[in-house]
Coordinates of C-alpha atoms in Angstrom, one line a residue:
Chain A
X1 CA 0.0 0.0 0.0
X2 CA 2.8 2.4 1.0
X3 CA 4.6 1.5 -2.2
X4 CA 1.8 2.4 -4.5
X5 CA 1.3 5.8 -2.7
X6 CA 5.0 6.6 -3.2
X7 CA 4.8 5.5 -6.8
X8 CA 1.8 7.6 -7.3
X9 CA 3.7 10.6 -5.9
X10 CA 6.7 9.9 -8.1
X11 CA 4.7 9.7 -11.2
X12 CA 2.6 12.8 -10.6
X13 CA 5.3 15.0 -9.0
X14 CA 7.1 16.4 -12.0
X15 CA 3.9 17.5 -13.6
X16 CA 2.7 19.7 -10.7
X17 CA 3.9 23.2 -9.7
X18 CA 5.2 23.7 -6.2
X19 CA 2.0 25.0 -4.7
X20 CA -0.1 22.2 -5.9
X21 CA 2.6 19.7 -5.0
X22 CA 2.6 20.7 -1.3
X23 CA -1.2 20.5 -1.2
X24 CA -1.2 17.2 -2.8
X25 CA 1.4 15.9 -0.4
X26 CA -0.9 16.9 2.5
X27 CA -3.7 15.1 0.8
X28 CA -1.6 12.0 0.3
X29 CA -0.6 11.9 3.9
X30 CA -4.2 12.0 5.1
X31 CA -5.2 9.5 2.5
X32 CA -2.5 7.1 3.5
X33 CA -3.5 7.3 7.2
X34 CA -7.1 6.6 6.2
X35 CA -5.9 3.8 4.0
X36 CA -3.9 2.3 6.9
X37 CA -6.9 2.4 9.2
X38 CA -9.1 0.8 6.5
X39 CA -6.4 -1.8 5.9
X40 CA -6.2 -2.7 9.6
X41 CA -9.9 -2.9 9.8
X42 CA -10.1 -5.2 6.8
X43 CA -7.4 -7.4 8.3
X44 CA -9.3 -7.6 11.6
X45 CA -12.5 -8.6 9.7
X46 CA -10.6 -11.2 7.7
X47 CA -9.1 -12.8 10.8
X48 CA -12.5 -12.7 12.5
X49 CA -14.2 -14.4 9.5
X50 CA -11.4 -17.0 9.2
X51 CA -11.6 -17.7 12.9
X52 CA -15.3 -18.3 12.9
X53 CA -15.0 -20.6 9.9
X54 CA -12.1 -22.5 11.5
X55 CA -14.2 -23.0 14.7
X56 CA -17.1 -24.3 12.6
X57 CA -14.7 -26.7 10.8
X58 CA -13.1 -27.9 14.1
X59 CA -16.2 -28.1 16.2
X60 CA -17.3 -31.6 15.1
X61 CA -13.8 -32.9 15.9
X62 CA -13.9 -31.3 19.4
X63 CA -17.4 -32.6 20.0
X64 CA -16.4 -36.1 19.0
X65 CA -13.4 -36.1 21.3
X66 CA -15.1 -34.8 24.4
X67 CA -18.2 -36.9 23.9
X68 CA -16.0 -40.0 23.7
X69 CA -14.7 -39.2 27.2
X70 CA -18.0 -38.7 29.0
X71 CA -20.1 -41.2 30.8
X72 CA -23.4 -42.1 29.3
X73 CA -25.1 -40.2 32.1
X74 CA -23.1 -37.1 31.6
X75 CA -23.7 -37.3 27.8
X76 CA -27.5 -37.5 28.4
X77 CA -27.7 -34.4 30.7
X78 CA -30.1 -31.6 29.7
X79 CA -27.4 -29.0 29.2
X80 CA -24.5 -30.7 27.5
X81 CA -21.2 -30.1 29.3
X82 CA -18.5 -28.5 27.1
X83 CA -15.7 -30.4 28.9
X84 CA -16.0 -33.9 30.5
X85 CA -16.0 -33.7 34.3
X86 CA -13.7 -36.7 34.3
X87 CA -11.9 -38.5 31.4
X88 CA -13.5 -41.9 30.9
X89 CA -11.1 -43.8 28.8
X90 CA -13.0 -47.0 29.4
X91 CA -15.3 -46.0 26.5
X92 CA -12.4 -46.9 24.2
X93 CA -12.2 -50.3 25.8
X94 CA -15.9 -50.7 25.2
X95 CA -15.4 -49.7 21.6
X96 CA -13.0 -52.6 21.1
X97 CA -15.0 -55.2 23.2
X98 CA -18.6 -54.3 22.3
X99 CA -20.6 -55.6 19.4
X100 CA -18.2 -53.8 17.2
X101 CA -15.2 -56.0 16.8
X102 CA -12.7 -53.2 16.0
X103 CA -9.6 -55.4 16.1
X104 CA -11.0 -57.7 13.5
X105 CA -12.2 -54.8 11.4
X106 CA -8.8 -53.2 11.5
X107 CA -7.1 -56.5 10.4
X108 CA -9.5 -57.0 7.5
X109 CA -9.1 -53.4 6.4
X110 CA -5.3 -53.6 6.6
X111 CA -5.2 -56.9 4.6
X112 CA -7.4 -55.4 1.8
X113 CA -5.6 -52.1 1.9
X114 CA -2.1 -53.4 1.7
X115 CA -2.7 -56.2 -0.8
X116 CA -4.7 -54.0 -3.1
X117 CA -2.2 -51.1 -2.9
X118 CA 0.8 -53.4 -3.8
X119 CA -1.0 -55.1 -6.7
X120 CA -2.4 -51.8 -7.9
X121 CA 1.0 -50.2 -7.9
X122 CA 2.5 -53.0 -10.0
X123 CA -0.4 -52.8 -12.6
X124 CA -0.2 -49.0 -12.6
X125 CA 3.6 -48.8 -13.1
X126 CA 3.6 -51.4 -15.9
X127 CA 0.8 -49.6 -17.8
X128 CA 2.1 -46.1 -17.2
X129 CA 5.5 -47.3 -18.5
X130 CA 3.9 -48.7 -21.7
X131 CA 2.0 -45.5 -22.3
X132 CA 5.0 -43.2 -21.6
X133 CA 7.9 -45.0 -23.1
X134 CA 6.9 -47.7 -25.6
X135 CA 5.5 -47.2 -29.1
X136 CA 2.7 -49.4 -30.4
X137 CA -0.1 -49.1 -32.8
X138 CA -3.2 -47.5 -31.3
X139 CA -1.5 -46.1 -28.2
X140 CA -3.1 -42.7 -28.3
X141 CA -6.5 -44.1 -29.1
X142 CA -6.3 -46.6 -26.3
X143 CA -5.2 -43.9 -23.8
X144 CA -8.1 -41.6 -24.9
X145 CA -10.5 -44.5 -24.5
X146 CA -9.2 -45.2 -21.0
X147 CA -9.6 -41.5 -20.1
X148 CA -13.1 -41.5 -21.5
X149 CA -14.2 -44.2 -19.0
X150 CA -13.4 -41.8 -16.2
X151 CA -16.5 -39.8 -17.1
X152 CA -18.9 -42.6 -16.4
X153 CA -20.2 -42.7 -12.8
X154 CA -19.1 -45.8 -10.9
X155 CA -22.6 -46.9 -10.1
X156 CA -23.0 -47.9 -13.7
X157 CA -20.3 -50.5 -13.3
X158 CA -21.4 -51.7 -9.9
X159 CA -24.6 -53.4 -11.1
X160 CA -22.9 -55.7 -13.6
X161 CA -19.8 -56.1 -11.3
X162 CA -22.2 -57.3 -8.6
X163 CA -23.6 -60.0 -10.9
X164 CA -20.0 -60.9 -12.2
X165 CA -18.6 -61.4 -8.7
X166 CA -21.7 -63.3 -7.6
X167 CA -21.4 -65.7 -10.5
X168 CA -17.7 -66.1 -9.8
X169 CA -18.6 -67.1 -6.3
X170 CA -16.5 -64.2 -4.8
X171 CA -19.2 -62.8 -2.4
X172 CA -17.8 -62.5 1.1
X173 CA -14.1 -63.0 0.2
X174 CA -11.1 -60.7 0.2
X175 CA -10.8 -61.1 -3.5
X176 CA -14.1 -59.3 -4.2
X177 CA -12.8 -56.3 -2.2
X178 CA -9.4 -56.2 -4.0
X179 CA -9.7 -57.2 -7.6
X180 CA -12.5 -55.2 -9.2
X181 CA -10.9 -51.9 -8.3
X182 CA -7.3 -52.7 -8.9
X183 CA -7.0 -50.7 -12.1
X184 CA -7.5 -47.0 -11.7
X185 CA -7.3 -45.0 -15.0
X186 CA -6.7 -41.9 -12.9
X187 CA -3.6 -43.4 -11.3
X188 CA -2.2 -44.6 -14.7
X189 CA -2.8 -41.1 -16.0
X190 CA -1.0 -39.5 -13.1
X191 CA 2.0 -41.7 -13.3
X192 CA 2.3 -41.5 -17.1
X193 CA 2.5 -37.7 -16.8
X194 CA 5.3 -38.2 -14.2
X195 CA 7.1 -40.7 -16.4
X196 CA 6.9 -38.4 -19.4
X197 CA 8.9 -35.8 -17.5
X198 CA 11.9 -38.2 -17.2
X199 CA 14.1 -37.5 -20.2
X200 CA 14.0 -40.2 -22.9
X201 CA 17.8 -40.0 -23.2
X202 CA 18.1 -41.9 -19.9
X203 CA 16.1 -44.7 -21.4
X204 CA 18.1 -44.8 -24.6
X205 CA 21.4 -44.8 -22.7
X206 CA 20.2 -47.7 -20.6
X207 CA 19.2 -49.5 -23.8
X208 CA 22.8 -49.0 -25.2
X209 CA 24.2 -50.4 -22.0
X210 CA 22.0 -53.4 -22.5
X211 CA 19.9 -52.8 -19.4
X212 CA 16.6 -54.6 -19.6
X213 CA 13.3 -52.7 -19.5
X214 CA 12.2 -54.0 -16.2
X215 CA 15.6 -53.3 -14.6
X216 CA 15.5 -49.7 -16.0
X217 CA 11.9 -49.3 -14.8
X218 CA 12.8 -50.5 -11.3
X219 CA 16.2 -48.8 -10.9
X220 CA 15.5 -45.4 -12.7
X221 CA 11.9 -44.6 -13.3
X222 CA 10.3 -45.9 -10.1
X223 CA 12.7 -44.0 -7.8
X224 CA 12.3 -40.8 -9.9
X225 CA 8.5 -41.1 -9.8
X226 CA 8.5 -42.0 -6.0
X227 CA 6.4 -38.9 -5.0
X228 CA 3.6 -39.9 -7.3
X229 CA 3.8 -43.5 -6.1
X230 CA 3.5 -42.3 -2.5
X231 CA 0.5 -40.2 -3.4
X232 CA -1.1 -43.2 -5.1
X233 CA -0.3 -45.4 -2.0
X234 CA -1.9 -43.0 0.4
X235 CA -5.0 -42.4 -1.6
X236 CA -5.4 -46.1 -2.1
X237 CA -5.0 -46.9 1.6
X238 CA -7.4 -44.1 2.5
X239 CA -9.8 -45.5 -0.1
X240 CA -9.8 -48.9 1.7
X241 CA -10.2 -47.3 5.1
X242 CA -13.2 -45.1 3.9
X243 CA -14.9 -47.4 1.4
X244 CA -18.5 -48.2 2.4
X245 CA -20.8 -48.8 -0.6
X246 CA -19.1 -51.7 -2.4
X247 CA -17.9 -53.6 0.7
X248 CA -21.4 -53.3 2.2
X249 CA -22.9 -54.8 -0.9
X250 CA -20.5 -57.7 -1.4
X251 CA -18.7 -58.6 1.9
X252 CA -20.9 -58.0 4.9
X253 CA -19.8 -61.0 6.9
X254 CA -17.7 -60.7 10.1
X255 CA -14.7 -62.3 8.6
X256 CA -14.4 -59.8 5.7
X257 CA -16.2 -56.7 6.9
X258 CA -14.3 -53.5 6.5
X259 CA -14.0 -50.8 9.2
X260 CA -16.5 -48.3 7.9
X261 CA -19.2 -50.9 7.3
X262 CA -18.6 -52.2 10.8
X263 CA -18.7 -48.8 12.4
X264 CA -22.0 -47.9 10.7
X265 CA -23.6 -51.3 11.3
X266 CA -22.8 -51.6 15.0
X267 CA -25.7 -50.6 17.3
X268 CA -23.7 -49.7 20.4
X269 CA -26.6 -50.5 22.7
X270 CA -25.7 -50.6 26.3
X271 CA -27.0 -53.9 27.6
X272 CA -27.5 -52.7 31.2
X273 CA -29.7 -49.6 30.3
X274 CA -30.8 -50.6 26.8
X275 CA -29.8 -47.2 25.6
X276 CA -27.5 -46.4 22.8
X277 CA -24.0 -45.8 24.3
X278 CA -23.1 -42.7 22.3
X279 CA -19.8 -42.1 24.2
X280 CA -18.6 -45.6 23.1
X281 CA -19.8 -44.9 19.6
X282 CA -17.8 -41.6 19.6
X283 CA -14.8 -43.4 20.9
X284 CA -15.0 -45.8 17.9
X285 CA -15.4 -42.8 15.6
X286 CA -12.2 -41.2 17.1
X287 CA -10.3 -44.5 16.6
X288 CA -11.4 -44.5 13.0
X289 CA -10.6 -40.9 12.5
X290 CA -7.1 -40.6 14.1
X291 CA -5.2 -42.8 11.7
X292 CA -6.4 -40.6 8.8
X293 CA -5.4 -37.4 10.6
X294 CA -1.9 -38.9 11.3
X295 CA -1.5 -39.8 7.7
X296 CA -2.5 -36.3 6.8
X297 CA 0.0 -34.7 9.2
X298 CA 2.9 -36.8 7.9
X299 CA 2.1 -36.9 4.2
X300 CA 0.2 -33.6 3.7
X301 CA 2.2 -32.6 0.6
X302 CA 1.5 -35.9 -1.2
X303 CA -2.2 -35.9 -0.3
X304 CA -2.7 -32.4 -1.5
X305 CA -0.9 -33.1 -4.8
X306 CA -3.1 -36.0 -5.6
X307 CA -6.3 -34.3 -4.5
X308 CA -6.0 -31.0 -6.4
X309 CA -5.8 -33.1 -9.6
X310 CA -8.5 -35.6 -9.0
X311 CA -11.6 -33.9 -7.5
X312 CA -12.6 -37.2 -6.0
X313 CA -12.4 -38.5 -2.6
X314 CA -10.2 -41.5 -2.0
Chain B
X1 CA 39.1 -72.2 -53.9
X2 CA 40.4 -68.7 -54.0
X3 CA 37.2 -67.6 -55.6
X4 CA 35.1 -68.9 -52.9
X5 CA 37.4 -67.5 -50.3
X6 CA 37.1 -64.1 -51.8
X7 CA 33.3 -64.4 -52.2
X8 CA 32.6 -65.7 -48.7
X9 CA 33.4 -62.5 -46.7
X10 CA 31.3 -60.5 -49.1
X11 CA 28.4 -62.8 -48.7
X12 CA 28.7 -62.9 -45.0
X13 CA 28.6 -59.1 -44.9
X14 CA 25.4 -59.1 -46.9
X15 CA 24.1 -61.8 -44.7
X16 CA 25.1 -59.9 -41.6
X17 CA 23.2 -56.9 -42.8
X18 CA 20.2 -59.1 -43.5
X19 CA 20.5 -60.8 -40.2
X20 CA 20.8 -57.4 -38.5
X21 CA 17.7 -56.2 -40.3
X22 CA 15.8 -59.3 -39.3
X23 CA 17.0 -58.9 -35.8
X24 CA 15.8 -55.3 -35.7
X25 CA 12.5 -56.3 -37.2
X26 CA 12.1 -59.1 -34.6
X27 CA 13.0 -56.6 -31.9
X28 CA 10.5 -54.1 -33.2
X29 CA 7.8 -56.7 -33.3
X30 CA 8.7 -57.8 -29.8
X31 CA 8.7 -54.2 -28.7
X32 CA 5.2 -53.9 -30.0
X33 CA 4.1 -57.0 -28.2
X34 CA 6.0 -56.0 -25.1
X35 CA 3.9 -52.9 -24.7
X36 CA 0.8 -55.1 -24.8
X37 CA 2.4 -57.5 -22.4
X38 CA 2.9 -54.7 -19.9
X39 CA -0.6 -53.4 -20.5
X40 CA -2.2 -56.9 -20.2
X41 CA -3.0 -57.0 -16.5
X42 CA -4.7 -53.5 -16.7
X43 CA -6.5 -54.3 -19.9
X44 CA -7.8 -57.7 -18.8
X45 CA -9.2 -56.2 -15.6
X46 CA -10.6 -53.2 -17.4
X47 CA -12.3 -55.4 -19.9
X48 CA -14.0 -57.4 -17.2
X49 CA -14.9 -54.7 -14.7
X50 CA -15.2 -51.6 -16.8
X51 CA -15.9 -52.3 -20.5
X52 CA -18.2 -55.2 -20.2
X53 CA -20.3 -53.5 -17.5
X54 CA -20.9 -50.6 -19.9
X55 CA -22.5 -52.8 -22.5
X56 CA -24.1 -55.2 -20.1
X57 CA -25.8 -52.4 -18.1
X58 CA -27.4 -51.1 -21.3
X59 CA -28.6 -54.6 -22.0
X60 CA -30.0 -55.1 -18.6
X61 CA -31.8 -51.8 -18.6
X62 CA -33.7 -53.0 -21.7
X63 CA -34.8 -56.2 -20.1
X64 CA -37.9 -55.6 -18.1
X65 CA -37.4 -56.3 -14.4
X66 CA -34.3 -58.3 -15.0
X67 CA -33.0 -60.1 -12.0
X68 CA -29.9 -62.2 -11.8
X69 CA -31.3 -65.0 -9.8
X70 CA -34.2 -65.3 -12.2
X71 CA -31.8 -65.5 -15.1
X72 CA -29.9 -68.3 -13.4
X73 CA -33.2 -70.3 -13.2
X74 CA -33.6 -69.8 -16.9
X75 CA -36.2 -67.1 -16.7
X76 CA -36.4 -64.8 -19.8
X77 CA -37.2 -61.1 -19.7
X78 CA -39.2 -59.0 -22.1
X79 CA -37.2 -56.6 -24.2
X80 CA -38.1 -52.9 -24.3
X81 CA -38.1 -49.6 -22.5
X82 CA -40.4 -50.7 -19.6
X83 CA -37.7 -50.3 -17.0
X84 CA -37.3 -46.6 -17.8
X85 CA -41.0 -46.0 -17.8
X86 CA -41.6 -48.0 -14.6
X87 CA -38.7 -46.2 -12.8
X88 CA -40.1 -42.8 -13.7
X89 CA -43.6 -43.9 -12.4
X90 CA -42.2 -45.3 -9.2
X91 CA -42.8 -42.8 -6.4
X92 CA -39.5 -43.8 -4.6
X93 CA -37.5 -42.8 -7.6
X94 CA -39.1 -39.4 -7.8
X95 CA -38.4 -38.8 -4.1
X96 CA -34.7 -39.8 -4.7
X97 CA -34.4 -37.6 -7.8
X98 CA -36.0 -34.7 -5.9
X99 CA -33.7 -35.1 -2.9
X100 CA -30.6 -35.4 -5.0
X101 CA -31.5 -32.3 -7.1
X102 CA -32.4 -30.3 -4.0
X103 CA -29.2 -31.1 -2.1
X104 CA -27.1 -30.3 -5.2
X105 CA -28.8 -27.1 -5.9
X106 CA -28.4 -25.9 -2.3
X107 CA -24.9 -27.1 -1.5
X108 CA -23.0 -26.4 -4.7
X109 CA -23.5 -22.6 -4.8
X110 CA -23.2 -22.2 -1.0
X111 CA -20.0 -24.2 -0.7
X112 CA -18.5 -22.5 -3.8
X113 CA -19.3 -19.0 -2.5
X114 CA -18.0 -19.8 1.0
X115 CA -14.8 -21.4 -0.4
X116 CA -14.2 -18.4 -2.6
X117 CA -14.5 -16.0 0.3
X118 CA -12.3 -18.2 2.5
X119 CA -9.7 -18.5 -0.3
X120 CA -9.6 -14.8 -0.9
X121 CA -9.3 -14.1 2.8
X122 CA -6.5 -16.7 3.1
X123 CA -4.7 -15.1 0.2
X124 CA -4.7 -11.7 1.8
X125 CA -3.2 -12.6 5.2
X126 CA 0.3 -13.7 6.2
X127 CA 0.2 -14.4 9.9
X128 CA -1.2 -17.9 10.7
X129 CA -2.0 -18.5 7.0
X130 CA -0.6 -22.0 7.0
X131 CA -2.4 -23.0 10.3
X132 CA -5.7 -21.8 8.8
X133 CA -5.0 -23.7 5.6
X134 CA -4.3 -26.9 7.5
X135 CA -7.5 -26.5 9.5
X136 CA -9.6 -25.9 6.4
X137 CA -8.3 -29.0 4.8
X138 CA -9.1 -31.3 7.7
X139 CA -12.6 -32.4 6.7
X140 CA -11.1 -33.8 3.5
X141 CA -9.1 -36.4 5.3
X142 CA -12.0 -37.8 7.3
X143 CA -14.3 -40.7 6.9
X144 CA -17.7 -39.4 5.6
X145 CA -19.7 -42.1 7.5
X146 CA -17.8 -41.6 10.8
X147 CA -18.0 -37.8 10.9
X148 CA -21.7 -38.0 9.7
X149 CA -22.3 -39.9 13.0
X150 CA -20.7 -37.0 14.9
X151 CA -23.0 -34.5 13.1
X152 CA -25.9 -36.8 14.1
X153 CA -25.0 -36.6 17.8
X154 CA -24.6 -32.8 17.6
X155 CA -28.2 -32.3 16.2
X156 CA -29.9 -35.2 18.0
X157 CA -32.1 -34.9 21.0
X158 CA -32.0 -37.8 23.5
X159 CA -35.0 -39.4 25.1
X160 CA -38.6 -39.6 24.0
X161 CA -40.7 -36.6 22.9
X162 CA -41.6 -34.3 24.5
X163 CA -39.5 -35.0 27.6
X164 CA -36.0 -35.1 26.1
X165 CA -33.3 -35.7 28.6
X166 CA -30.8 -33.8 26.4
X167 CA -31.7 -31.5 23.5
X168 CA -28.2 -31.7 21.9
X169 CA -25.5 -29.2 21.6
X170 CA -26.8 -27.3 18.5
X171 CA -30.2 -26.8 20.1
X172 CA -28.5 -25.7 23.3
X173 CA -26.5 -23.1 21.4
X174 CA -29.7 -21.9 19.5
X175 CA -31.6 -21.6 22.8
X176 CA -28.6 -19.7 24.4
X177 CA -29.0 -17.1 21.6
X178 CA -32.7 -16.8 22.3
X179 CA -34.0 -19.1 19.5
X180 CA -36.3 -22.1 19.9
X181 CA -35.2 -25.7 19.6
X182 CA -35.8 -27.5 16.4
X183 CA -36.4 -31.2 15.9
X184 CA -33.6 -31.7 13.4
X185 CA -33.2 -35.5 13.1
X186 CA -35.4 -37.2 15.7
X187 CA -38.5 -39.2 14.8
X188 CA -41.2 -36.9 13.5
X189 CA -38.7 -34.3 12.4
X190 CA -39.6 -32.0 9.5
X191 CA -38.2 -32.8 6.0
X192 CA -36.7 -29.3 5.6
X193 CA -34.9 -29.6 9.0
X194 CA -33.4 -32.9 7.8
X195 CA -32.3 -31.3 4.5
X196 CA -30.8 -28.4 6.4
X197 CA -28.7 -30.8 8.5
X198 CA -27.6 -32.7 5.4
X199 CA -26.8 -29.5 3.6
X200 CA -24.6 -28.2 6.5
X201 CA -22.7 -31.5 6.6
X202 CA -22.3 -31.7 2.8
X203 CA -21.0 -28.1 2.7
X204 CA -18.6 -28.8 5.6
X205 CA -17.3 -31.8 3.7
X206 CA -17.1 -30.0 0.3
X207 CA -15.2 -26.9 1.4
X208 CA -11.6 -28.3 1.6
X209 CA -11.3 -29.4 -2.0
X210 CA -12.8 -26.1 -3.3
X211 CA -10.6 -24.0 -1.0
X212 CA -7.5 -25.9 -2.1
X213 CA -8.3 -25.4 -5.8
X214 CA -9.4 -21.8 -5.6
X215 CA -6.4 -20.8 -3.4
X216 CA -4.1 -22.5 -5.8
X217 CA -5.7 -20.4 -8.6
X218 CA -5.4 -17.2 -6.6
X219 CA -1.7 -17.7 -6.0
X220 CA -1.3 -18.0 -9.8
X221 CA -2.9 -14.6 -10.5
X222 CA -0.4 -12.0 -11.7
X223 CA 0.1 -9.5 -8.9
X224 CA 0.4 -6.7 -11.5
X225 CA -3.3 -6.7 -12.1
X226 CA -3.9 -5.9 -8.4
X227 CA -1.3 -3.2 -8.3
X228 CA -2.7 -1.6 -11.4
X229 CA -6.1 -1.6 -9.9
X230 CA -4.9 -0.1 -6.7
X231 CA -3.1 2.7 -8.6
X232 CA -6.4 3.4 -10.3
X233 CA -8.0 3.5 -6.9
X234 CA -10.5 0.7 -7.5
X235 CA -12.5 -0.4 -4.5
X236 CA -12.1 -3.8 -2.9
X237 CA -15.4 -5.1 -4.1
X238 CA -14.7 -3.9 -7.6
X239 CA -11.3 -5.6 -7.5
X240 CA -13.0 -8.8 -6.3
X241 CA -15.6 -8.8 -9.1
X242 CA -13.6 -7.4 -11.9
X243 CA -10.2 -9.1 -11.3
X244 CA -10.3 -11.9 -8.9
X245 CA -13.5 -13.6 -10.1
X246 CA -12.7 -13.4 -13.9
X247 CA -9.1 -14.5 -13.3
X248 CA -10.3 -17.4 -11.2
X249 CA -13.1 -18.4 -13.5
X250 CA -11.5 -21.6 -14.9
X251 CA -11.0 -22.8 -11.3
X252 CA -14.5 -21.7 -10.3
X253 CA -15.9 -23.6 -13.3
X254 CA -13.9 -26.7 -12.3
X255 CA -15.1 -26.8 -8.7
X256 CA -18.7 -26.1 -9.8
X257 CA -18.6 -29.0 -12.4
X258 CA -17.0 -31.4 -9.9
X259 CA -19.4 -30.2 -7.3
X260 CA -22.4 -31.0 -9.5
X261 CA -21.0 -34.4 -10.3
X262 CA -20.4 -35.1 -6.7
X263 CA -23.8 -33.7 -5.7
X264 CA -25.7 -36.0 -8.0
X265 CA -23.7 -39.0 -6.5
X266 CA -24.5 -38.0 -2.9
X267 CA -25.0 -41.0 -0.7
X268 CA -22.4 -41.6 2.1
X269 CA -23.2 -38.4 4.0
X270 CA -26.9 -39.4 4.3
X271 CA -25.9 -42.9 5.5
X272 CA -23.5 -41.3 7.9
X273 CA -26.2 -39.1 9.5
X274 CA -29.3 -41.2 9.1
X275 CA -28.0 -44.7 8.7
X276 CA -28.9 -47.3 6.1
X277 CA -32.6 -46.5 6.5
X278 CA -31.9 -43.2 4.6
X279 CA -34.2 -41.2 6.7
X280 CA -35.2 -40.4 10.3
X281 CA -36.8 -43.1 12.4
X282 CA -40.4 -43.5 11.3
X283 CA -39.7 -42.1 7.8
X284 CA -37.3 -44.5 6.1
X285 CA -36.1 -43.6 2.7
X286 CA -37.5 -40.1 2.9
X287 CA -34.0 -38.8 2.2
X288 CA -32.9 -41.4 -0.2
X289 CA -30.9 -40.3 -3.3
X290 CA -30.3 -41.6 -6.8
X291 CA -27.3 -43.6 -5.8
X292 CA -29.2 -45.0 -2.8
X293 CA -32.1 -46.0 -5.2
X294 CA -29.6 -47.8 -7.4
X295 CA -28.1 -49.8 -4.5
X296 CA -31.5 -50.6 -3.1
X297 CA -32.6 -51.9 -6.5
X298 CA -29.5 -54.1 -6.7
X299 CA -30.1 -55.6 -3.3
X300 CA -33.8 -56.0 -3.9
X301 CA -32.8 -58.1 -6.9
X302 CA -34.1 -55.9 -9.6
X303 CA -30.9 -55.2 -11.6
X304 CA -32.9 -54.1 -14.6
X305 CA -34.5 -51.3 -12.7
X306 CA -31.1 -50.4 -11.1
X307 CA -29.5 -50.3 -14.6
X308 CA -32.2 -48.0 -15.9
X309 CA -31.7 -45.7 -12.9
X310 CA -27.9 -45.7 -13.4
X311 CA -28.3 -44.8 -17.0
X312 CA -30.7 -42.0 -16.1
X313 CA -28.2 -40.7 -13.5
X314 CA -25.4 -40.9 -16.1
X315 CA -27.5 -38.9 -18.6
X316 CA -28.3 -36.2 -16.0
X317 CA -24.7 -35.9 -15.0
X318 CA -23.7 -35.7 -18.7
X319 CA -26.3 -33.1 -19.5
X320 CA -25.5 -30.9 -16.5
X321 CA -21.7 -31.1 -17.2
X322 CA -22.3 -30.1 -20.8
X323 CA -24.5 -27.2 -19.7
X324 CA -21.8 -26.2 -17.3
X325 CA -19.1 -26.4 -19.9
X326 CA -21.2 -24.4 -22.4
X327 CA -21.9 -21.7 -19.9
X328 CA -18.3 -21.5 -18.7
X329 CA -17.1 -21.4 -22.3
X330 CA -19.1 -18.2 -22.6
X331 CA -18.2 -16.8 -19.2
X332 CA -14.9 -18.2 -18.4
X333 CA -11.9 -15.9 -19.0
X334 CA -8.8 -17.9 -19.9

């Protein structure tokens, strides 16, 4: 702001005579003070607005945490308390031992998440390499066709896929949770763009040295594209953690149930009072939420990179 | 003897060339197949789980009341457009369509405007900027179902009407400011109260992505425009509408289009708050959406109806996206 005023002065000064100049300087001084006040007010308003927005964003997290530490009686009081009178960590024990078998749910989700991430990475790396480095007939047409499938809503595939997996006898297995979504066109696209940035000379040099494609892929391209691979890994793991619709449809038995399905399906009824034990429910919600927040804190950069390009959750 | 000796090297040289060319050819051919070899896992899976479903879904939608179990037993289904006609006459479908449209039309403009204001505000501060940015991104890295359950507990009253033991934190805040409590989500709650809760939750959930994209766009705007405007003495509002919005228009178009697509596929947030019943106790399915309708049709073993609904959903999304693209082509400043 100060700068522009000075510039203004510098530009106009030579054209004015002395009288006008001194008058104008006075004017500029009062204007700049007024501008400073306005600027300070605007800043205060901005911070006030951002703070209110931040509180509304954070409030559900706060409410979830404090509710998870209350007793059922305190939770049911007429005027809700804003801070638990005493921290009741036993709600977290209840979350693990109640009708919600959280340990089992975690195990299932980890199996599905890890296996599908590894397989998905292999398939994605191979396809992205073919699209980025190899020449073959119909490459561009095939790539365009793949991108076109991204426009179609997933629900359209689900109906037939449900029939397919049923007829293959895959219902209530881990296979059904892993295989149908192994290939993501978006991930292939993301990694291909990354591979294209690696100079072709490296590949040709490796060819001259007699390095095999796979060795080159593993030793040069994969390390250079590591950030994108980390993004894909995180999004894929988060996808397994948050997926609800498909698992609920095809694997709803205890041995294969995923964490989100289990969380929504559990009733949390307290057997003694026959009331829903909301503090225990909130404890389970906290347990499901914390790993995601930890991943976000440690991999913030990678998540944001993937997100701003996808527009999709998970 | 000598003749052959002299001839032999010449021949081998030619042969060498030929062999070389053959080798190159073989290599080229192998390279061509190699690409397909690398692509084969992806292509096989895509053929089974993406390409085949596109054609099959169209086929199923044209077989009246197709159900998979029936087909296994050898039942045949009439060919025609009955699924589409029946779906449109089915009252559950119209409820779903109405809910989906209503939620989309409310939440997309609200969340886009809010995100735009937040992004502009974030872009004009320095102190604590990063902390605010982190906070505003948090809803993105959450589980839609889990946090939906938290929103439920915030709006819910506990106990039986009219003697609630607890009226919930939101109603407590409303009463503290002199308002009257509202039955947001309990049995007997008003449809518009339910929609309000859903809209609040959906906007809360949609903000991070929009803020991220818009703030990224703002940081790319050339500072010279703002300096020129300041020299000219333009007001803040004028700068906002005449510089910020036009310069950001590609990003705004992007978040609006993805917002519409996401809005028409709304499902998890309703499950998070109201559960599988897709409505408050006593009014199941009153808040069901298009996606919810499709899943219900699958589990009720009417894959024909589900396919017809999925194609209608696809058509709606396609048309709305095209309209958005057409409008933004006219309005977006690149």
